[in-house]
Tab-separated table of C-alpha atoms and ligand atoms in Angstrom:
chain	number	residue	atom	x	y	z
A	198	MET	CA	-95.504	-43.733	-1.402
A	199	ARG	CA	-92.224	-42.990	0.355
A	200	CYS	CA	-91.677	-41.825	3.952
A	201	ASP	CA	-89.056	-41.857	6.709
A	202	VAL	CA	-90.775	-44.454	8.888
A	203	ILE	CA	-93.576	-46.986	8.424
A	204	VAL	CA	-95.445	-47.803	11.647
A	205	LEU	CA	-97.332	-51.106	11.504
A	206	GLY	CA	-100.341	-51.279	13.832
A	207	ALA	CA	-102.715	-48.488	14.831
A	208	GLY	CA	-103.552	-49.543	18.375
A	209	MET	CA	-102.639	-47.190	21.233
A	210	VAL	CA	-98.981	-48.223	20.922
A	211	GLY	CA	-98.605	-47.724	17.156
A	212	VAL	CA	-100.602	-44.485	16.998
A	213	SER	CA	-98.534	-43.049	19.866
A	214	ALA	CA	-95.276	-44.099	18.174
A	215	ALA	CA	-96.407	-42.450	14.927
A	216	LEU	CA	-97.218	-39.202	16.777
A	217	ALA	CA	-93.897	-39.187	18.634
A	218	LEU	CA	-91.871	-39.755	15.450
A	219	GLN	CA	-93.874	-37.081	13.663
A	220	ALA	CA	-93.253	-34.628	16.522
A	221	ARG	CA	-89.519	-35.208	15.961
A	222	GLY	CA	-89.757	-34.262	12.301
A	223	ARG	CA	-90.106	-37.681	10.661
A	224	SER	CA	-92.576	-38.299	7.835
A	225	VAL	CA	-94.584	-41.317	8.959
A	226	VAL	CA	-97.071	-43.649	7.301
A	227	LEU	CA	-99.236	-45.498	9.824
A	228	ILE	CA	-100.626	-48.804	8.565
A	229	ASP	CA	-103.395	-51.051	9.837
A	230	ARG	CA	-105.844	-53.457	8.285
A	231	ARG	CA	-108.619	-51.913	10.405
A	232	PRO	CA	-109.500	-48.408	11.637
A	233	ALA	CA	-107.451	-47.153	14.619
A	234	ALA	CA	-107.924	-48.644	18.101
A	235	GLU	CA	-110.348	-51.399	17.164
A	236	GLU	CA	-108.538	-54.401	18.638
A	237	THR	CA	-107.171	-54.641	22.191
A	238	SER	CA	-106.951	-50.853	22.438
A	239	TYR	CA	-110.716	-50.813	21.878
A	240	GLY	CA	-112.054	-52.676	24.859
A	241	ASN	CA	-109.705	-52.350	27.807
A	242	ALA	CA	-110.637	-50.897	31.195
A	243	GLY	CA	-109.439	-47.415	30.197
A	244	LEU	CA	-107.053	-46.977	33.112
A	245	ILE	CA	-103.857	-44.959	32.826
A	246	GLN	CA	-102.156	-46.927	35.547
A	247	ARG	CA	-99.740	-44.478	37.135
A	248	GLU	CA	-99.472	-46.957	40.011
A	249	GLY	CA	-98.757	-50.005	37.780
A	250	VAL	CA	-95.074	-50.465	38.600
A	251	VAL	CA	-95.192	-53.947	40.129
A	252	PRO	CA	-96.037	-56.525	37.433
A	253	TYR	CA	-98.644	-59.273	37.567
A	254	GLY	CA	-96.319	-62.153	38.373
A	255	PHE	CA	-96.973	-65.846	37.921
A	256	PRO	CA	-98.205	-67.203	41.300
A	257	ARG	CA	-95.456	-68.939	43.313
A	258	GLN	CA	-97.512	-70.790	45.954
A	259	TRP	CA	-98.503	-74.283	44.826
A	260	SER	CA	-102.017	-73.906	46.255
A	261	LYS	CA	-102.577	-70.862	44.007
A	262	ILE	CA	-101.012	-72.553	40.970
A	263	VAL	CA	-103.195	-75.650	41.384
A	264	ARG	CA	-106.376	-73.595	41.803
A	265	ALA	CA	-105.494	-71.568	38.713
A	266	ALA	CA	-104.610	-74.697	36.712
A	267	LEU	CA	-107.970	-76.258	37.625
A	268	ASN	CA	-109.749	-73.046	36.601
A	269	LEU	CA	-111.147	-72.621	40.116
A	270	ASN	CA	-110.363	-68.879	40.265
A	271	PRO	CA	-112.535	-66.494	38.286
A	272	GLN	CA	-109.426	-64.319	37.734
A	273	SER	CA	-107.914	-66.740	35.231
A	274	ASN	CA	-108.903	-69.386	32.715
A	275	LEU	CA	-106.590	-71.902	31.093
A	276	HIS	CA	-107.254	-73.700	27.819
A	277	TRP	CA	-105.916	-77.120	28.717
A	278	ARG	CA	-105.753	-78.169	25.075
A	279	ALA	CA	-103.345	-75.279	24.443
A	280	LEU	CA	-100.980	-76.429	27.190
A	281	PRO	CA	-98.430	-78.191	24.958
A	282	TRP	CA	-98.008	-74.916	23.071
A	283	LEU	CA	-98.313	-72.668	26.150
A	284	ALA	CA	-96.059	-74.642	28.525
A	285	PRO	CA	-92.693	-73.158	27.429
A	286	PHE	CA	-94.109	-69.616	27.762
A	287	LEU	CA	-95.710	-70.312	31.139
A	288	TYR	CA	-92.484	-71.892	32.371
A	289	ARG	CA	-90.521	-68.750	31.468
A	290	TYR	CA	-93.224	-66.551	32.973
A	291	TRP	CA	-93.084	-68.626	36.175
A	292	ARG	CA	-89.280	-68.218	36.314
A	293	TYR	CA	-89.723	-64.435	36.238
A	294	GLY	CA	-92.084	-64.639	39.236
A	295	THR	CA	-89.426	-64.772	41.996
A	296	PRO	CA	-89.396	-61.775	44.360
A	297	GLU	CA	-85.967	-60.724	43.003
A	298	ARG	CA	-87.118	-60.806	39.381
A	299	ILE	CA	-90.408	-59.065	40.165
A	300	GLU	CA	-88.377	-56.353	41.840
A	301	ALA	CA	-86.082	-56.080	38.806
A	302	THR	CA	-89.097	-55.733	36.505
A	303	ALA	CA	-90.659	-53.091	38.753
A	304	ARG	CA	-87.388	-51.143	38.769
A	305	ALA	CA	-87.280	-51.312	34.969
A	306	ALA	CA	-90.959	-50.410	34.555
A	307	LYS	CA	-90.874	-47.443	36.925
A	308	PRO	CA	-89.396	-44.796	34.561
A	309	LEU	CA	-92.049	-45.604	31.948
A	310	VAL	CA	-94.955	-45.830	34.377
A	311	GLU	CA	-94.123	-42.616	36.212
A	312	ARG	CA	-94.150	-40.632	32.954
A	313	SER	CA	-97.293	-42.315	31.624
A	314	ILE	CA	-99.802	-39.661	32.652
A	315	ALA	CA	-97.599	-36.708	31.632
A	316	GLU	CA	-97.148	-38.140	28.112
A	317	HIS	CA	-100.875	-38.933	27.759
A	318	GLU	CA	-101.777	-35.458	28.988
A	319	ILE	CA	-99.810	-33.828	26.157
A	320	LEU	CA	-101.734	-35.891	23.589
A	321	LEU	CA	-105.096	-35.634	25.335
A	322	GLU	CA	-104.775	-31.842	25.354
A	323	ALA	CA	-103.695	-31.678	21.715
A	324	ALA	CA	-106.453	-34.068	20.628
A	325	GLY	CA	-109.109	-32.126	22.574
A	326	MET	CA	-109.906	-35.148	24.740
A	327	MET	CA	-109.358	-33.842	28.278
A	328	HIS	CA	-113.137	-33.863	28.808
A	329	ALA	CA	-113.102	-37.676	28.579
A	330	VAL	CA	-110.701	-38.058	31.505
A	331	ARG	CA	-111.518	-38.820	35.149
A	332	ARG	CA	-108.836	-37.989	37.711
A	333	THR	CA	-110.534	-39.904	40.482
A	334	GLY	CA	-108.120	-42.849	40.667
A	335	TYR	CA	-109.573	-46.296	41.231
A	336	LEU	CA	-110.871	-48.229	44.198
A	337	LYS	CA	-110.062	-51.848	45.033
A	338	VAL	CA	-112.551	-53.477	47.382
A	339	TYR	CA	-112.401	-56.601	49.564
A	340	ARG	CA	-115.161	-58.593	51.222
A	341	SER	CA	-112.927	-60.858	53.334
A	342	GLU	CA	-110.573	-59.837	56.137
A	343	THR	CA	-107.899	-62.242	54.837
A	344	GLY	CA	-108.031	-60.833	51.306
A	345	PHE	CA	-107.859	-57.280	52.610
A	346	ALA	CA	-104.977	-58.057	55.005
A	347	GLU	CA	-102.971	-59.639	52.148
A	348	GLU	CA	-103.584	-56.595	49.952
A	349	LEU	CA	-102.647	-54.193	52.742
A	350	ALA	CA	-99.285	-55.938	53.159
A	351	LEU	CA	-98.565	-55.801	49.412
A	352	ASP	CA	-99.746	-52.235	49.247
A	353	GLU	CA	-97.555	-51.152	52.145
A	354	GLN	CA	-94.526	-52.751	50.445
A	355	ALA	CA	-95.311	-51.077	47.088
A	356	ARG	CA	-95.738	-47.762	48.820
A	357	ARG	CA	-92.456	-48.024	50.679
A	358	GLN	CA	-90.422	-49.414	47.802
A	359	TRP	CA	-91.861	-47.670	44.756
A	360	GLY	CA	-93.360	-44.492	46.123
A	361	ILE	CA	-96.868	-45.352	44.952
A	362	ARG	CA	-99.559	-43.335	46.686
A	363	SER	CA	-102.491	-45.253	48.112
A	364	GLN	CA	-104.996	-44.945	50.869
A	365	ALA	CA	-106.509	-47.778	52.921
A	366	THR	CA	-110.248	-47.195	53.220
A	367	THR	CA	-112.816	-48.471	55.703
A	368	ALA	CA	-116.210	-49.849	54.712
A	369	SER	CA	-117.892	-46.536	55.471
A	370	GLU	CA	-115.291	-44.608	53.478
A	371	ILE	CA	-115.956	-46.936	50.515
A	372	GLN	CA	-119.672	-46.134	50.789
A	373	ALA	CA	-118.909	-42.414	50.933
A	374	LEU	CA	-116.695	-42.611	47.828
A	375	GLU	CA	-119.076	-44.856	45.852
A	376	PRO	CA	-122.561	-44.752	47.413
A	377	HIS	CA	-124.038	-47.257	44.923
A	378	LEU	CA	-121.713	-50.125	45.853
A	379	THR	CA	-123.262	-52.780	48.063
A	380	GLY	CA	-121.380	-53.929	51.185
A	381	PRO	CA	-120.393	-55.481	53.447
A	382	PHE	CA	-116.692	-54.747	52.911
A	383	ALA	CA	-113.678	-55.676	54.980
A	384	GLY	CA	-111.985	-52.632	53.465
A	385	GLY	CA	-110.510	-51.183	50.324
A	386	ILE	CA	-107.559	-49.389	48.798
A	387	LEU	CA	-108.007	-46.109	46.995
A	388	MET	CA	-105.364	-45.477	44.364
A	389	PRO	CA	-105.576	-41.728	43.773
A	390	GLN	CA	-102.917	-41.323	41.030
A	391	PRO	CA	-104.313	-43.250	38.019
A	392	TRP	CA	-106.514	-41.503	35.496
A	393	SER	CA	-109.261	-43.246	33.579
A	394	VAL	CA	-111.160	-42.509	30.373
A	395	GLU	CA	-114.769	-43.122	29.431
A	396	ASP	CA	-113.870	-44.815	26.134
A	397	PRO	CA	-110.286	-45.901	25.340
A	398	SER	CA	-111.089	-46.533	21.676
A	399	VAL	CA	-112.376	-42.975	21.208
A	400	VAL	CA	-109.117	-41.704	22.729
A	401	GLY	CA	-107.066	-43.923	20.372
A	402	LYS	CA	-109.064	-42.691	17.394
A	403	ALA	CA	-108.663	-39.049	18.498
A	404	TYR	CA	-104.878	-39.589	18.650
A	405	ALA	CA	-104.937	-41.089	15.135
A	406	GLU	CA	-106.936	-38.088	13.871
A	407	LEU	CA	-104.406	-35.761	15.510
A	408	PHE	CA	-101.617	-37.592	13.661
A	409	GLN	CA	-103.489	-37.110	10.370
A	410	ARG	CA	-104.312	-33.457	11.104
A	411	ARG	CA	-100.605	-32.895	11.604
A	412	GLY	CA	-99.945	-34.256	8.125
A	413	GLY	CA	-99.417	-37.974	8.769
A	414	ALA	CA	-100.846	-40.610	6.433
A	415	PHE	CA	-102.916	-43.491	7.827
A	416	VAL	CA	-103.455	-46.180	5.198
A	417	THR	CA	-105.079	-49.591	5.060
A	418	ALA	CA	-102.774	-52.485	4.239
A	419	ASP	CA	-101.756	-55.930	5.458
A	420	ALA	CA	-98.591	-55.821	7.576
A	421	ALA	CA	-97.895	-59.402	6.553
A	422	THR	CA	-96.748	-58.090	3.154
A	423	LEU	CA	-93.726	-56.353	4.758
A	424	GLN	CA	-90.516	-57.091	2.862
A	425	GLU	CA	-86.915	-56.052	3.242
A	426	THR	CA	-85.601	-54.264	0.161
A	427	ALA	CA	-82.130	-53.123	-0.924
A	428	ASP	CA	-82.581	-49.762	0.813
A	429	GLY	CA	-85.143	-50.404	3.511
A	430	TRP	CA	-88.633	-51.810	3.943
A	431	GLN	CA	-91.748	-52.067	1.826
A	432	VAL	CA	-95.422	-52.838	2.479
A	433	GLN	CA	-97.644	-53.819	-0.446
A	434	ARG	CA	-100.875	-51.999	-1.220
A	435	VAL	CA	-103.297	-52.196	-4.130
A	436	GLU	CA	-102.702	-48.485	-4.890
A	437	ALA	CA	-98.885	-48.367	-4.556
A	438	PRO	CA	-96.368	-49.873	-2.128
A	439	VAL	CA	-95.237	-47.890	0.913
A	440	THR	CA	-91.454	-47.731	1.307
A	441	ALA	CA	-89.163	-46.376	4.022
A	442	PRO	CA	-85.672	-46.869	5.415
A	443	ALA	CA	-87.201	-47.851	8.778
A	444	VAL	CA	-90.235	-49.757	10.011
A	445	VAL	CA	-91.752	-50.080	13.488
A	446	ILE	CA	-93.657	-53.247	14.339
A	447	ALA	CA	-96.383	-52.216	16.792
A	448	LEU	CA	-98.822	-55.009	16.045
A	449	GLY	CA	-99.463	-55.969	19.683
A	450	SER	CA	-100.359	-59.656	19.926
A	451	TRP	CA	-100.035	-60.032	16.148
A	452	SER	CA	-96.390	-58.965	16.148
A	453	ASN	CA	-95.064	-62.493	16.370
A	454	ALA	CA	-96.520	-63.860	13.149
A	455	LEU	CA	-94.619	-61.219	11.201
A	456	LEU	CA	-91.474	-61.444	13.317
A	457	ARG	CA	-91.256	-65.214	12.826
A	458	ARG	CA	-91.418	-64.731	9.071
A	459	LEU	CA	-88.574	-62.205	9.319
A	460	GLY	CA	-86.520	-64.695	11.351
A	461	VAL	CA	-86.793	-62.750	14.643
A	462	ARG	CA	-87.521	-64.790	17.770
A	463	LEU	CA	-89.478	-63.206	20.629
A	464	PRO	CA	-91.167	-65.311	23.363
A	465	LEU	CA	-94.477	-63.460	22.985
A	466	PHE	CA	-97.652	-65.013	24.373
A	467	VAL	CA	-101.112	-63.610	24.961
A	468	LYS	CA	-103.279	-63.135	28.004
A	469	ARG	CA	-106.748	-62.867	26.577
A	470	GLY	CA	-109.473	-60.865	28.300
A	471	TYR	CA	-113.158	-60.112	27.794
A	472	HIS	CA	-115.605	-57.326	28.411
A	473	MET	CA	-119.362	-56.907	28.554
A	474	HIS	CA	-121.434	-53.746	29.026
A	475	TYR	CA	-124.417	-53.607	31.349
A	476	ARG	CA	-127.308	-51.236	31.746
A	477	VAL	CA	-127.718	-49.723	35.177
A	478	LEU	CA	-130.661	-50.146	37.533
A	479	GLY	CA	-132.150	-46.882	38.768
A	480	ASN	CA	-129.820	-43.904	38.918
A	481	ALA	CA	-126.727	-45.811	40.103
A	482	THR	CA	-123.361	-44.373	39.050
A	483	LEU	CA	-119.650	-45.024	39.552
A	484	SER	CA	-117.270	-42.092	39.737
A	485	ARG	CA	-114.112	-44.195	39.349
A	486	PRO	CA	-113.266	-47.741	38.161
A	487	VAL	CA	-113.792	-50.331	40.903
A	488	ILE	CA	-111.758	-53.524	41.129
A	489	ASP	CA	-113.068	-56.551	42.966
A	490	GLY	CA	-109.777	-57.543	44.587
A	491	GLU	CA	-110.890	-61.100	45.307
A	492	ASN	CA	-112.473	-61.979	41.976
A	493	GLY	CA	-110.228	-60.053	39.618
A	494	TYR	CA	-112.621	-58.069	37.443
A	495	VAL	CA	-113.064	-54.323	36.927
A	496	LEU	CA	-116.282	-52.295	36.716
A	497	ALA	CA	-115.961	-48.935	34.974
A	498	ALA	CA	-118.536	-46.431	33.771
A	499	MET	CA	-118.108	-46.078	29.999
A	500	THR	CA	-120.099	-44.386	27.280
A	501	ARG	CA	-121.901	-47.686	26.458
A	502	GLY	CA	-122.809	-48.470	30.075
A	503	ILE	CA	-120.933	-50.146	32.901
A	504	ARG	CA	-118.058	-52.105	31.360
A	505	LEU	CA	-117.023	-55.269	33.167
A	506	THR	CA	-113.537	-56.414	32.128
A	507	THR	CA	-112.293	-59.856	33.111
A	508	GLY	CA	-108.957	-61.178	34.327
A	509	VAL	CA	-106.733	-63.289	32.103
A	510	GLU	CA	-107.213	-66.285	29.838
A	511	PHE	CA	-104.209	-68.378	28.826
A	512	ALA	CA	-104.989	-69.660	25.350
A	513	ARG	CA	-103.774	-69.479	21.784
A	514	LEU	CA	-104.285	-66.152	20.045
A	515	ASP	CA	-106.518	-67.676	17.389
A	516	ALA	CA	-108.602	-70.059	19.547
A	517	SER	CA	-112.369	-69.407	19.563
A	518	PRO	CA	-113.519	-67.074	22.362
A	519	THR	CA	-114.568	-68.839	25.592
A	520	PRO	CA	-115.938	-66.068	27.843
A	521	VAL	CA	-116.597	-68.399	30.805
A	522	GLN	CA	-115.034	-65.919	33.238
A	523	LEU	CA	-117.814	-63.429	32.527
A	524	GLY	CA	-120.387	-65.966	33.718
A	525	LYS	CA	-118.286	-66.683	36.802
A	526	VAL	CA	-117.815	-63.071	37.923
A	527	GLU	CA	-121.194	-61.679	36.913
A	528	PRO	CA	-122.937	-62.807	40.148
A	529	PHE	CA	-120.183	-61.126	42.215
A	530	ALA	CA	-120.507	-57.973	40.123
A	531	ARG	CA	-124.290	-57.913	40.480
A	532	ALA	CA	-123.910	-58.249	44.251
A	533	LEU	CA	-121.448	-55.330	44.223
A	534	PHE	CA	-123.293	-52.869	41.980
A	535	PRO	CA	-126.887	-52.671	40.642
A	536	LEU	CA	-126.219	-53.958	37.110
A	537	GLY	CA	-129.178	-54.334	34.761
A	538	ASP	CA	-129.344	-56.306	31.497
A	539	ARG	CA	-126.345	-57.056	29.353
A	540	ALA	CA	-126.035	-54.317	26.722
A	541	ASP	CA	-123.894	-56.226	24.164
A	542	ASP	CA	-124.996	-59.201	22.037
A	543	LYS	CA	-121.748	-61.015	22.708
A	544	ALA	CA	-118.637	-60.650	24.811
A	545	TRP	CA	-115.780	-58.609	23.360
A	546	ILE	CA	-112.363	-60.293	23.377
A	547	GLY	CA	-108.930	-58.622	23.546
A	548	PHE	CA	-105.358	-59.913	23.581
A	549	ARG	CA	-102.716	-58.602	25.981
A	550	PRO	CA	-99.321	-59.126	24.277
A	551	CYS	CA	-96.898	-60.431	26.930
A	552	LEU	CA	-93.228	-61.305	27.367
A	553	PRO	CA	-92.140	-63.485	30.306
A	554	ASP	CA	-90.669	-60.556	32.282
A	555	MET	CA	-93.777	-58.376	31.763
A	556	LEU	CA	-91.781	-55.572	30.160
A	557	PRO	CA	-92.326	-54.280	26.623
A	558	ALA	CA	-89.894	-54.719	23.729
A	559	ILE	CA	-88.784	-51.276	22.515
A	560	GLY	CA	-85.782	-50.961	20.239
A	561	GLU	CA	-84.066	-52.020	17.038
A	562	VAL	CA	-83.654	-55.682	16.164
A	563	PRO	CA	-79.900	-56.351	16.364
A	564	GLY	CA	-78.370	-56.927	12.962
A	565	ARG	CA	-81.536	-55.844	11.104
A	566	ARG	CA	-81.016	-52.276	10.034
A	567	GLY	CA	-84.180	-50.211	10.240
A	568	LEU	CA	-86.311	-52.930	11.865
A	569	TRP	CA	-87.741	-51.569	15.137
A	570	LEU	CA	-90.146	-52.979	17.706
A	571	ASP	CA	-92.606	-51.283	20.048
A	572	THR	CA	-94.731	-54.107	21.380
A	573	ALA	CA	-95.583	-56.472	24.279
A	574	HIS	CA	-97.158	-53.897	26.577
A	575	HIS	CA	-99.048	-56.681	28.407
A	576	HIS	CA	-101.611	-55.288	30.933
A	577	LEU	CA	-100.457	-51.701	30.392
A	578	GLY	CA	-100.579	-50.877	26.688
A	579	PHE	CA	-103.133	-48.115	27.077
A	580	THR	CA	-101.061	-46.637	29.905
A	581	LEU	CA	-97.658	-46.969	28.253
A	582	GLY	CA	-98.415	-46.242	24.574
A	583	PRO	CA	-97.431	-42.541	24.599
A	584	VAL	CA	-94.371	-42.871	26.859
A	585	SER	CA	-93.085	-45.863	24.855
A	586	GLY	CA	-93.618	-43.877	21.651
A	587	ARG	CA	-91.522	-41.075	23.083
A	588	LEU	CA	-88.666	-43.425	24.032
A	589	LEU	CA	-88.759	-45.168	20.658
A	590	ALA	CA	-88.743	-41.863	18.768
A	591	GLU	CA	-85.817	-40.598	20.836
A	592	MET	CA	-83.863	-43.751	20.017
A	593	MET	CA	-84.777	-43.648	16.326
A	594	THR	CA	-83.825	-40.003	15.903
A	595	GLY	CA	-80.553	-40.164	17.843
A	596	ALA	CA	-81.832	-37.947	20.682
A	597	GLU	CA	-80.864	-38.560	24.295
A	598	PRO	CA	-83.394	-41.132	25.601
A	599	PHE	CA	-85.228	-39.892	28.714
A	600	THR	CA	-84.449	-43.227	30.382
A	601	ASP	CA	-82.019	-46.078	29.806
A	602	PRO	CA	-83.716	-48.261	27.153
A	603	ALA	CA	-81.608	-51.358	27.973
A	604	PRO	CA	-84.300	-53.172	30.036
A	605	TYR	CA	-86.644	-53.162	27.013
A	606	ARG	CA	-84.135	-54.302	24.378
A	607	VAL	CA	-85.465	-56.810	21.889
A	608	ALA	CA	-82.639	-59.353	22.252
A	609	ARG	CA	-82.787	-59.724	26.056
A	610	PHE	CA	-84.177	-63.278	25.803
A	611	ASP	CA	-81.552	-64.581	23.350
B	879	LIG	C1	-109.717	-56.906	29.311
B	879	LIG	C2	-108.525	-55.991	29.190
B	879	LIG	C3	-108.413	-54.872	30.016
B	879	LIG	C4	-107.302	-54.040	29.916
B	879	LIG	N1	-107.249	-52.901	30.681
B	879	LIG	C5	-106.201	-52.043	30.532
B	879	LIG	C6	-106.172	-50.812	31.250
B	879	LIG	O1	-107.097	-50.460	31.981
B	879	LIG	N2	-105.074	-50.021	31.106
B	879	LIG	C7	-104.032	-50.361	30.290
B	879	LIG	O2	-103.045	-49.630	30.223
B	879	LIG	N3	-104.075	-51.493	29.541
B	879	LIG	C8	-105.123	-52.341	29.641
B	879	LIG	N4	-105.167	-53.483	28.909
B	879	LIG	C9	-104.042	-53.794	28.008
B	879	LIG	C10	-104.087	-52.947	26.750
B	879	LIG	O3	-105.392	-52.915	26.224
B	879	LIG	C11	-103.122	-53.505	25.694
B	879	LIG	O4	-101.831	-53.651	26.258
B	879	LIG	C12	-103.030	-52.528	24.521
B	879	LIG	O5	-104.297	-52.286	23.959
B	879	LIG	C13	-102.096	-53.056	23.437
B	879	LIG	O6	-102.052	-52.061	22.453
B	879	LIG	P1	-101.341	-52.327	21.075
B	879	LIG	O7	-101.426	-51.087	20.286
B	879	LIG	O8	-100.000	-52.926	21.325
B	879	LIG	O9	-102.195	-53.517	20.412
B	879	LIG	P2	-103.641	-53.479	19.716
B	879	LIG	O10	-104.501	-52.445	20.298
B	879	LIG	O11	-104.146	-54.886	19.748
B	879	LIG	O12	-103.311	-53.050	18.233
B	879	LIG	C14	-102.673	-53.906	17.318
B	879	LIG	C15	-103.067	-53.417	15.936
B	879	LIG	O13	-102.402	-54.209	14.939
B	879	LIG	C16	-103.310	-54.388	13.858
B	879	LIG	N5	-102.916	-55.545	13.054
B	879	LIG	C17	-102.749	-56.825	13.464
B	879	LIG	N6	-102.378	-57.595	12.427
B	879	LIG	C18	-102.295	-56.788	11.337
B	879	LIG	C19	-101.942	-57.000	9.973
B	879	LIG	N7	-101.598	-58.213	9.500
B	879	LIG	N8	-101.952	-55.940	9.139
B	879	LIG	C20	-102.281	-54.696	9.582
B	879	LIG	N9	-102.634	-54.444	10.859
B	879	LIG	C21	-102.637	-55.472	11.733
B	879	LIG	C22	-104.649	-54.566	14.533
B	879	LIG	O14	-105.719	-54.335	13.618
B	879	LIG	C23	-104.562	-53.552	15.673
B	879	LIG	O15	-105.099	-52.302	15.312
B	879	LIG	C24	-106.270	-54.336	28.982
B	879	LIG	C25	-106.400	-55.439	28.141
B	879	LIG	C26	-107.517	-56.255	28.224
B	879	LIG	C27	-107.635	-57.424	27.293
């Protein structure tokens, strides 16, 4: 089986890359070991974060670092036994947490983030998925005056510097927007720009079907069998190998295992996260995702019920799941919204693929002809999949890139 480009990984990032290359006339074979959008692109909060310019930086105040290290905040959980392995990554992540570096990341992220909805909209329309979209933004709520005041200051800065639209809301405005939330509230922030979907995996699968309807091949194979050949790249399959002059690694958190074998170094680490669905008591509903600003979880109405997604867990990719954060935030969530029984047998786990500067890696590996990366979309892979695919395809086909790709180059950590 021969094609122009092999795309490895059929999460939101890989499927979007395959569609963008196909739209620019390339024959593409998309490869995954599982059906499309069944890993991290399956269980996220479903937000297309048009406001997500400023990255989640490593905390700089010692009091916050100590609380996080001791696992006292429900927002984060650290596997202490993984620390020897994690320490070099966390150190680099911490170094990127200065105000200057956060600003540099935000500046670099902005062109991608501001095109995120427009690029999704093209695919949502073509895939017949516009019905699954809510354009109601999201709401961040605060119980304490201190928490709310801190958020207001950050929000004001983001608004001034990055042109992000937001609206401070009073307790009564929160109740008017979401009547089934339980106060008291110090206040909230309504982010009107983001879109959200009722099932991110269904959207990913619809994009993969669109790719196939347009003539693309989606085959099952193990990306670990990728080999460089005299004239390109080859992936083994029982039926027949797939060969192409170019390959895109879009394996999310699994990118590194393959890259290491190919001799490419990328400081990729994972921020794990969990979700659980809940039944709803009575006729309660949510018309937009709600973030508990103080406890770092999201509640969103999904097809399976109310999905609670947790903050971050610093651990090895392959360590057994430890969904302790769910237990910690569940009482806060129950006090906020009338959640009924858990609707899943066990917590789902996902893996946010992260680089220390919280920017993705999009581009060709220097000195490795035909080896391309589209990975490390951290907290924003659902948001940035389509726009990253567009940029990658423009670079791969020699078109004028819509933005300068330099901030996302693969070798920026060398
Ligand atoms: C709790 C949580 C909430 C989140 N909420 C949001 C949100 O609201 N909005 C947002 O934008 N982002 C969100 N994210 C982040 C987002 O989900 C990820 O950034 C995104 O899913 C990454 O997509 P991906 O395609 O790179 O990786 P994945 O979706 O993980 O896909 C990687 C693919 O590679 C395949 N693969 C791996 N190894 C092999 C192999 N050896 N052979 C073949 N195939 C292989 C896998 O099967 C998988 O299909 C959230 C993440 C979490 C954990």
